Short mmCIF file of C-alpha atoms in Angstrom, two decimals:
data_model
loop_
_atom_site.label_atom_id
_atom_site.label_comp_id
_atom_site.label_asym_id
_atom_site.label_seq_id
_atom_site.Cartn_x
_atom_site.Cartn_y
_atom_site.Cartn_z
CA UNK A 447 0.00 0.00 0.00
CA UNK A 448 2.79 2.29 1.06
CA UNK A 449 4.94 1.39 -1.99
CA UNK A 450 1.08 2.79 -4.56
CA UNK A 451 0.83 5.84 -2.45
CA UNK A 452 4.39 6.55 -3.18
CA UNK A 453 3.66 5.72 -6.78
CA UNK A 454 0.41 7.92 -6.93
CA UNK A 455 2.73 10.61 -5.17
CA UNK A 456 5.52 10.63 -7.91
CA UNK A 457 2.58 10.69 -10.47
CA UNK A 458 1.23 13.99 -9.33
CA UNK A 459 4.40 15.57 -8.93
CA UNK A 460 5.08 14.53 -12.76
CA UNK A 461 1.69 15.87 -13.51
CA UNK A 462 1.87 19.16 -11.43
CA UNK A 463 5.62 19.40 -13.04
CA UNK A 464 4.46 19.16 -16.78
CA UNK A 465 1.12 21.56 -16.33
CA UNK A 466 3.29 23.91 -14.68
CA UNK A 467 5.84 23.98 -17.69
CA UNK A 468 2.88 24.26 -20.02
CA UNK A 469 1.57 27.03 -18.35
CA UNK A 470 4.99 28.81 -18.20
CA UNK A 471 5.45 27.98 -22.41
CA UNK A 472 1.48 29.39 -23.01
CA UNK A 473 1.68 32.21 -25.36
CA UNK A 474 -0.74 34.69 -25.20
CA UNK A 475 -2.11 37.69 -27.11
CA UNK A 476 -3.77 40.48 -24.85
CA UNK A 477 -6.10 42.87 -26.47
CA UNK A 478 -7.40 45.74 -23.86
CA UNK A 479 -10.14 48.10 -24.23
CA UNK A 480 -11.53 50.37 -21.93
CA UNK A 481 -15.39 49.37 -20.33
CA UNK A 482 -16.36 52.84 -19.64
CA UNK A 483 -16.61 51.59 -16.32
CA UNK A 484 -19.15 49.67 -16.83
CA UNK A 485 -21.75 50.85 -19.67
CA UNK A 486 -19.46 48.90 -22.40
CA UNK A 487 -16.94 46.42 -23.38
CA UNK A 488 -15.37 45.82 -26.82
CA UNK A 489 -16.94 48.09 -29.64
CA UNK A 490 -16.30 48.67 -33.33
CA UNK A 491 -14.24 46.59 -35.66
CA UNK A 492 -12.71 44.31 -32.69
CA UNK A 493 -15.68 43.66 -31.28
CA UNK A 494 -16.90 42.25 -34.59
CA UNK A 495 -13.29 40.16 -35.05
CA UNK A 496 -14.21 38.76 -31.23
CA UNK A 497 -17.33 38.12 -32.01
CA UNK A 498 -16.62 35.76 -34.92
CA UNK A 499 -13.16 34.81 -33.53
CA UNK A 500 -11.07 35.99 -35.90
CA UNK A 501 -8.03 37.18 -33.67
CA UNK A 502 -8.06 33.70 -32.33
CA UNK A 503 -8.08 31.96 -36.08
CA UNK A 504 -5.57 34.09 -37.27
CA UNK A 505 -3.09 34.23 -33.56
CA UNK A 506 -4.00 30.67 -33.36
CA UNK A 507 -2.15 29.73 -36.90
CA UNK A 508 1.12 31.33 -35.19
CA UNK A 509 0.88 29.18 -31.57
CA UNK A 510 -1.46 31.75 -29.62
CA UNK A 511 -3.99 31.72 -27.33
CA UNK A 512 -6.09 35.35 -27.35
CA UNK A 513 -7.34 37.06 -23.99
CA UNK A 514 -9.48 40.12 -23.90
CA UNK A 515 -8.84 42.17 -21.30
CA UNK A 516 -11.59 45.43 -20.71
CA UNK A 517 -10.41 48.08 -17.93
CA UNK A 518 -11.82 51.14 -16.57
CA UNK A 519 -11.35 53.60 -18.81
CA UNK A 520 -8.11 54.58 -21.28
CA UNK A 521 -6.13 56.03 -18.27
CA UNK A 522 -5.96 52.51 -17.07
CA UNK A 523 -5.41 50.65 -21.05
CA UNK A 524 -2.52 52.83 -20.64
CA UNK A 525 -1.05 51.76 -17.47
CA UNK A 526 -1.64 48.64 -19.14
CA UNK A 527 0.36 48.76 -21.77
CA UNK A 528 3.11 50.79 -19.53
CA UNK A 529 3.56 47.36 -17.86
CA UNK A 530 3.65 45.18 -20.13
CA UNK A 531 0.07 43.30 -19.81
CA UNK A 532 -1.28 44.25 -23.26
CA UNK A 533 0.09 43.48 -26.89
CA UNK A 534 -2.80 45.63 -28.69
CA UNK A 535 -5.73 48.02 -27.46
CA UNK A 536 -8.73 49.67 -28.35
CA UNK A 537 -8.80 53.20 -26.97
CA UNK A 538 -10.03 56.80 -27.25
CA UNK A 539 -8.04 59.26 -28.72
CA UNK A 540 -8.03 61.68 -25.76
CA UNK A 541 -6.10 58.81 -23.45
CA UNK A 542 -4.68 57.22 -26.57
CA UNK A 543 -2.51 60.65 -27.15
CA UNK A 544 -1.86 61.38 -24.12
CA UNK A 545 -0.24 58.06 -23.33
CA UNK A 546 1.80 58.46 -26.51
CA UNK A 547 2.97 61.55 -25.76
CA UNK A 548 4.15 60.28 -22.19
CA UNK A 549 5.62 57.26 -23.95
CA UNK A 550 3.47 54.69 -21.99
CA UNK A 551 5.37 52.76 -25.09
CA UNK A 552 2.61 52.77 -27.11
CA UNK A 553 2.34 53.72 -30.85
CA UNK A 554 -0.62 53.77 -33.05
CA UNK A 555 -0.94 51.19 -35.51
CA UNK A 556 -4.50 51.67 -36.93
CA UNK A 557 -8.17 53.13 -36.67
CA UNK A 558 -11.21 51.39 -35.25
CA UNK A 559 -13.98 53.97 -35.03
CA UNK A 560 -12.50 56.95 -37.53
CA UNK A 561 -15.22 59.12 -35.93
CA UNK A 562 -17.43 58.09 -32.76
CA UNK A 563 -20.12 60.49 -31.34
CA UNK A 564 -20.24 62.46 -28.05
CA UNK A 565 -23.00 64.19 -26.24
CA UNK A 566 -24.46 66.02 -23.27
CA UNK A 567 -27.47 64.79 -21.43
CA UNK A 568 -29.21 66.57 -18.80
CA UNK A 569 -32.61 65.56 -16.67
CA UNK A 570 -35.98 65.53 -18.72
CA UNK A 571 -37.24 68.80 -17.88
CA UNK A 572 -34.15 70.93 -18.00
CA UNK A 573 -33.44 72.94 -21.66
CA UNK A 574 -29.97 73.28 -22.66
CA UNK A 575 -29.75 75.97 -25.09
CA UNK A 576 -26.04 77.01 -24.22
CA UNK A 577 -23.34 76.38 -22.12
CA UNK A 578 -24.69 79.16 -19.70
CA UNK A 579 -27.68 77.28 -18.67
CA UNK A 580 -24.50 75.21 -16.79
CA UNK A 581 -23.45 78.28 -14.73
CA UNK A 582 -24.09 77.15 -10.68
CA UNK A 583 -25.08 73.55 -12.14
CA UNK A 584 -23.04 70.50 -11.02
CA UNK A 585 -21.51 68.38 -14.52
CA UNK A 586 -20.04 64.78 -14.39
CA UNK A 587 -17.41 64.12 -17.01
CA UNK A 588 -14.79 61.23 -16.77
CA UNK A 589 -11.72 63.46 -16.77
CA UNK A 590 -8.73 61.98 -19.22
CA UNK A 591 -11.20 60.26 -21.68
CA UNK A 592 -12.97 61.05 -24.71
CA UNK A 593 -15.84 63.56 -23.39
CA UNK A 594 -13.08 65.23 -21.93
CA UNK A 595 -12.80 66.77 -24.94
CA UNK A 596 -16.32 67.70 -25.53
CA UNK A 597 -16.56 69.07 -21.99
CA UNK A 598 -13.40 71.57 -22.62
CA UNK A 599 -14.71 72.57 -26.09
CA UNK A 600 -18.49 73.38 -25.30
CA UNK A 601 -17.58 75.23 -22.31
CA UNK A 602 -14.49 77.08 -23.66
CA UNK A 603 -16.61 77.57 -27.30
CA UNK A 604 -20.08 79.21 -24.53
CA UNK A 605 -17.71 81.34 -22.92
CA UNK A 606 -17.97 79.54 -19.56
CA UNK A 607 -15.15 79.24 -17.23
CA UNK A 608 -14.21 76.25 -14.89
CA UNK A 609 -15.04 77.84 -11.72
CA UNK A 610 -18.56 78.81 -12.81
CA UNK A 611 -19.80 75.57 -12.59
CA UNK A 612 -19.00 72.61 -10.43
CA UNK A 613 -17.48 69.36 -12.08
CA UNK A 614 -16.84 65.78 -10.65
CA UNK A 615 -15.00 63.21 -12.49
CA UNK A 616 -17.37 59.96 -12.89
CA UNK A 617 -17.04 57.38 -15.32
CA UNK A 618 -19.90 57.42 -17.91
CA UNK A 619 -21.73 54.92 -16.41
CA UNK A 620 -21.82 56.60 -12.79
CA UNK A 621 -22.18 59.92 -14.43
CA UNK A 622 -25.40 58.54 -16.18
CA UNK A 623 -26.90 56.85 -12.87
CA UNK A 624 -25.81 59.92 -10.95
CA UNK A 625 -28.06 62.16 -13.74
CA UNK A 626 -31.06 59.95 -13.46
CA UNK A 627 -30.69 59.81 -9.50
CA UNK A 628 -30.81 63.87 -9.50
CA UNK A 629 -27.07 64.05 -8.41
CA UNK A 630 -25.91 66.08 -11.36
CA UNK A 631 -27.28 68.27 -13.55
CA UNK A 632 -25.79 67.35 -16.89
CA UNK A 633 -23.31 64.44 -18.18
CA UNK A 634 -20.61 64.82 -21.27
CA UNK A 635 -20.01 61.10 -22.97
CA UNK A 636 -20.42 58.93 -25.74
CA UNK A 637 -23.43 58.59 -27.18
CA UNK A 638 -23.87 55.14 -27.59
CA UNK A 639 -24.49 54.77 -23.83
CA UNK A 640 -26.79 58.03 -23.59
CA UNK A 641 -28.84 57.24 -26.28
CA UNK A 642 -30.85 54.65 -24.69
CA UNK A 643 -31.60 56.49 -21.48
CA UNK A 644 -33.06 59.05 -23.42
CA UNK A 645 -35.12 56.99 -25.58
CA UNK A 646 -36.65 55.35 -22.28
CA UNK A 647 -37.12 58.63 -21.43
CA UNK A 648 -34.90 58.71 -17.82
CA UNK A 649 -32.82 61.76 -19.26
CA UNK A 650 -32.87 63.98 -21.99
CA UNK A 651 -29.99 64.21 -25.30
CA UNK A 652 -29.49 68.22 -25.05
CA UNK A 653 -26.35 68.40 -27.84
CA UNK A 654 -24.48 65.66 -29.75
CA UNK A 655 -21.38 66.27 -32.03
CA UNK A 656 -23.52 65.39 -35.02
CA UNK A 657 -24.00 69.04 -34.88
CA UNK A 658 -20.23 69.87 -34.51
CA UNK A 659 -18.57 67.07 -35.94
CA UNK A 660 -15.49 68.32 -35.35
CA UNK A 661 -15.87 67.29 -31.64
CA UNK A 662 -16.58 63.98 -32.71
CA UNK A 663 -13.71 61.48 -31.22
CA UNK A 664 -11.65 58.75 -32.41
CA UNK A 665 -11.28 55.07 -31.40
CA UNK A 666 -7.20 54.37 -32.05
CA UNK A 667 -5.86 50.88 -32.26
CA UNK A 668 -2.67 50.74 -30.32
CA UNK A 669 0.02 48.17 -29.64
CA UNK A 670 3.18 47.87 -27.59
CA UNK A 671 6.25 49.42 -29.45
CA UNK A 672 8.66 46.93 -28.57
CA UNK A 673 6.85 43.55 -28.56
CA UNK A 674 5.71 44.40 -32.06
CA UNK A 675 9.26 45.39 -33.17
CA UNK A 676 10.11 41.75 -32.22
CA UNK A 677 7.05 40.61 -33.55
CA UNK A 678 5.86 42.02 -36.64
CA UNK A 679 4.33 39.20 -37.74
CA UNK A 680 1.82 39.29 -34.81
CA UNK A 681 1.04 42.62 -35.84
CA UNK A 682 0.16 41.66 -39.05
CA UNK A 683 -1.89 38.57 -37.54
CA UNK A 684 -3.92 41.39 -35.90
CA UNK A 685 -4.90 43.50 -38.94
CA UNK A 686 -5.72 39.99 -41.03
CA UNK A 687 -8.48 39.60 -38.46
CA UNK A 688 -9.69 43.21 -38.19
CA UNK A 689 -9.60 43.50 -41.80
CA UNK A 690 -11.51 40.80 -42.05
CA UNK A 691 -14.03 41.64 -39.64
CA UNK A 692 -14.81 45.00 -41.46
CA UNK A 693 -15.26 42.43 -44.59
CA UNK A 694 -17.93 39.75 -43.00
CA UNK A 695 -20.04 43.53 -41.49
CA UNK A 696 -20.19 44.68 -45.07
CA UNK A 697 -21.86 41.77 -46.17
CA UNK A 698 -24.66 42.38 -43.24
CA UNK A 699 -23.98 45.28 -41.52
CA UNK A 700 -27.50 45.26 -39.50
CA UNK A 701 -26.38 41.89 -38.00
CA UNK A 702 -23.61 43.97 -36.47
CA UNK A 703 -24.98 47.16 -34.96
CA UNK A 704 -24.96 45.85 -31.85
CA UNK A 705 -21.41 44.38 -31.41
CA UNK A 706 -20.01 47.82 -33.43
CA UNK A 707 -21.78 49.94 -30.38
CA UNK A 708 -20.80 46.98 -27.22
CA UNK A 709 -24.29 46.37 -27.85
CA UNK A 710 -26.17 49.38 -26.29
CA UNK A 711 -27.92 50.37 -30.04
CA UNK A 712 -28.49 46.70 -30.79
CA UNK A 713 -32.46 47.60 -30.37
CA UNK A 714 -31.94 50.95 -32.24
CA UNK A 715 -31.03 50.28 -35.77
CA UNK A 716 -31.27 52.79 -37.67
CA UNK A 717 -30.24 55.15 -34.93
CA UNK A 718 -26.77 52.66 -35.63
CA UNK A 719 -27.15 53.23 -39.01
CA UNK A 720 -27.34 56.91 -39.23
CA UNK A 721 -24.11 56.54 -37.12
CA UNK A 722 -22.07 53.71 -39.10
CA UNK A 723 -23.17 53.04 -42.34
CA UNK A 724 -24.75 56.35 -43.66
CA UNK A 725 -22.95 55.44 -46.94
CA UNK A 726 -23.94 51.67 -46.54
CA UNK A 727 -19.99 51.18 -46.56
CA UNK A 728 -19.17 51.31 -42.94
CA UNK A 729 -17.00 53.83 -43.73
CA UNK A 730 -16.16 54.76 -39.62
CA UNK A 731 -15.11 51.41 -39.21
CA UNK A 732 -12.05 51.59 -41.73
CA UNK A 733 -9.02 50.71 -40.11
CA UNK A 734 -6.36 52.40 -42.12
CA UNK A 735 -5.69 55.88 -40.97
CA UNK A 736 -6.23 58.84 -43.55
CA UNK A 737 -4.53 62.10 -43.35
CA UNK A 738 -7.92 63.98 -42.12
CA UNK A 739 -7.69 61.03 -38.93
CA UNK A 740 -3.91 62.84 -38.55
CA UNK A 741 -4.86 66.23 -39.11
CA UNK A 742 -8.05 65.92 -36.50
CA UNK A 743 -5.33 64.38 -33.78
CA UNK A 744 -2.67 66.78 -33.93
CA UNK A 745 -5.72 69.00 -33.66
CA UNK A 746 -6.53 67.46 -30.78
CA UNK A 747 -2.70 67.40 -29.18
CA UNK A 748 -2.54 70.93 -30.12
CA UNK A 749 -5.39 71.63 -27.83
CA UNK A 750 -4.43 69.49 -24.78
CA UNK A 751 -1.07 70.93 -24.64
CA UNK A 752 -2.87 74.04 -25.22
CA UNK A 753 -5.09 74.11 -21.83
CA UNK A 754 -1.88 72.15 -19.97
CA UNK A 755 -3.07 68.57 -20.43
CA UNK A 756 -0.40 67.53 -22.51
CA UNK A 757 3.00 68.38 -22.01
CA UNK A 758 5.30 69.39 -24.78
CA UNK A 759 4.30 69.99 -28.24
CA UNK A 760 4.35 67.03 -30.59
CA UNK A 761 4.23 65.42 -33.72
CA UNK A 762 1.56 62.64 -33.95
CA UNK A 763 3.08 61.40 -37.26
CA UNK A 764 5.84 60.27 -35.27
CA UNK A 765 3.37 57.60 -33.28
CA UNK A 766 2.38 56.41 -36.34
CA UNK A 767 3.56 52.51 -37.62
CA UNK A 768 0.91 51.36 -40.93
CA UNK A 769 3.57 48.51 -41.80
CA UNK A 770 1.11 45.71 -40.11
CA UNK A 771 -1.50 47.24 -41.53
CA UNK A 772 -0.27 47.65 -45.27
CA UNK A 773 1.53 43.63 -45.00
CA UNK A 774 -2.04 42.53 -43.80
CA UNK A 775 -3.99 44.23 -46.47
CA UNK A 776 -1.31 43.17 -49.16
CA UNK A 777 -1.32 39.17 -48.17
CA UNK A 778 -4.97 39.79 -48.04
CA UNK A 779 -5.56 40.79 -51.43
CA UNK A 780 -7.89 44.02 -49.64
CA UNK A 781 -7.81 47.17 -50.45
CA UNK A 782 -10.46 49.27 -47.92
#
């Protein structure tokens, strides 16, 4: 008896040995995006390519397993990638810039969302006709993100100074509950999360950037400089699948709405539509980024270092890698 327990013993320590070495020789892809603490997950192009699992055909024919990772906001994507704990990301171009320009070790490798849509929502029975209607009220805005951006230019465009109104820094989805709980008298974020709140009629959709589309964001794809300079071929693994993603939507875009917006228009159509595929080619979702996507985010640098939230003037040109991108599409036989 003594001499099978020792047997059974040696066995597990064999077994515990070779899962360990397994574990240790896994090799993993990490792809981060922010959850807007909370309201969302994955949107736009990768959330189609998870979807369908298209990062793990295409990782998988080079020995990897994929993990999707979704944090806070883009402060903490970047932190992320700082360390070390993501290969790509899905980010806002707010965070995504000013990681770059604090060489979190970042640099941006494509588009996901070329434009994505902001607004301000305030309770039911409050009109919004200018940023003065703010003056005394209190506003929630998640500081460091995307709205941040709206927030600085409606107030700075009305002529309203900081310390005329009160701010507190929520994430979107505490900034929304905090609105419909009478906590706040107005909310800046994306619009994908405030449009369905005001079509169940808990809060009202006072000003989008559809009516100054130049305040419209961007969603960047990001990876990490230096494991993609070892690893360019992972790089182009990524873009195969996000290319193709953007492919299988065009055939059906409707099937996609709700994956493009982390699902918060999927019972909203044509509200998606009117956002996506105005042109029936999905043009937002286009991955390869134009010179207007450059121009609009050294507009946007410009403007950060301007009011002191960016340090240092910059070049965004010089974050800039299409090489995975342009293989991808090559081998591909694409051209978006």
């Amino acid at each position: 008896m003594k001499k099978f327990t020792k047997i059974l013993a040696a066995v597990a320590v064999i077994f515990t040995l070779t899962v360990n070495a397994e574990a240790k020789s896994k090799k993993v892809i990490r792809i981060g995006s922010a959850n807007g603490g909370g309201s969302r997950e994955f949107q736009g192009i990768l959330a189609i390519g998870k979807e369908l699992k298209l990062f793990e055909e295409e990782f998988g024919k080079l020995g990897y397993d994929v993990e999707y990772v979704t944090l806070e906001n883009g402060v903490a994507v970047n932190e992320a990638i700082l360390s070390s704990q993501l290969e790509f990301a899905f980010i806002g171009d707010v965070p995504g810039f000013v990681g770059l320009s604090n060489n979190v070790g970042s640099v941006w490798i494509g588009e996901d969302l070329g434009f994505s849509t902001l607004g301000i929502a305030v309770p039911k029975d409050f009109t919004l006709t200018s940023a003065k209607d703010l003056i005394g009220k209190t506003v929630a805005v998640n500081i460091g993100t995307n709205a941040h951006l709206l927030y600085a230019k409606y107030f700075e465009d009305g002529g309203v100074a900081e310390d005329k109104f009160t701010t507190v820094n929520l994430t979107l989805a505490n900034g929304a509950a905090s609105l419909v709980g009478g906590k706040v008298d107005a909310v800046f974020g994306d619009i994908t999360a405030l449009y369905p709140l005001a079509q169940r009629g808990e809060i009202k959709l006072a000003f989008t950037t559809l009516q100054r589309p130049e305040w419209h964001s961007q969603l960047l794809l990001l990876g990490h400089k230096k494991f993609l300079k070892k690893n360019p071929n992972l790089g182009v693994a990524f873009f195969k699948a996000v290319i193709r993603a953007r492919q299988e939507a065009l055939k059906a875009p409707e099937k996609y709405y709700g994956a493009i917006s982390a699902t918060a228009l999927k019972d909203y159509p044509e509200f998606a539509a009117s956002l996506y595929n105005a042109d029936g080619q999905l043009t937002p979702l286009k991955s390869k980024i134009t010179t207007d996507q450059i121009a609009r985010a050294q507009s946007l640098v410009d403007y950060f270092q301007s009011i002191k939230r960016i340090n240092g003037k910059h070049d965004v040109k010089t974050f800039i890698d299409t090489s995975f991108y342009n293989k991808a599409a090559q081998e591909l036989g694409i051209t978006e």
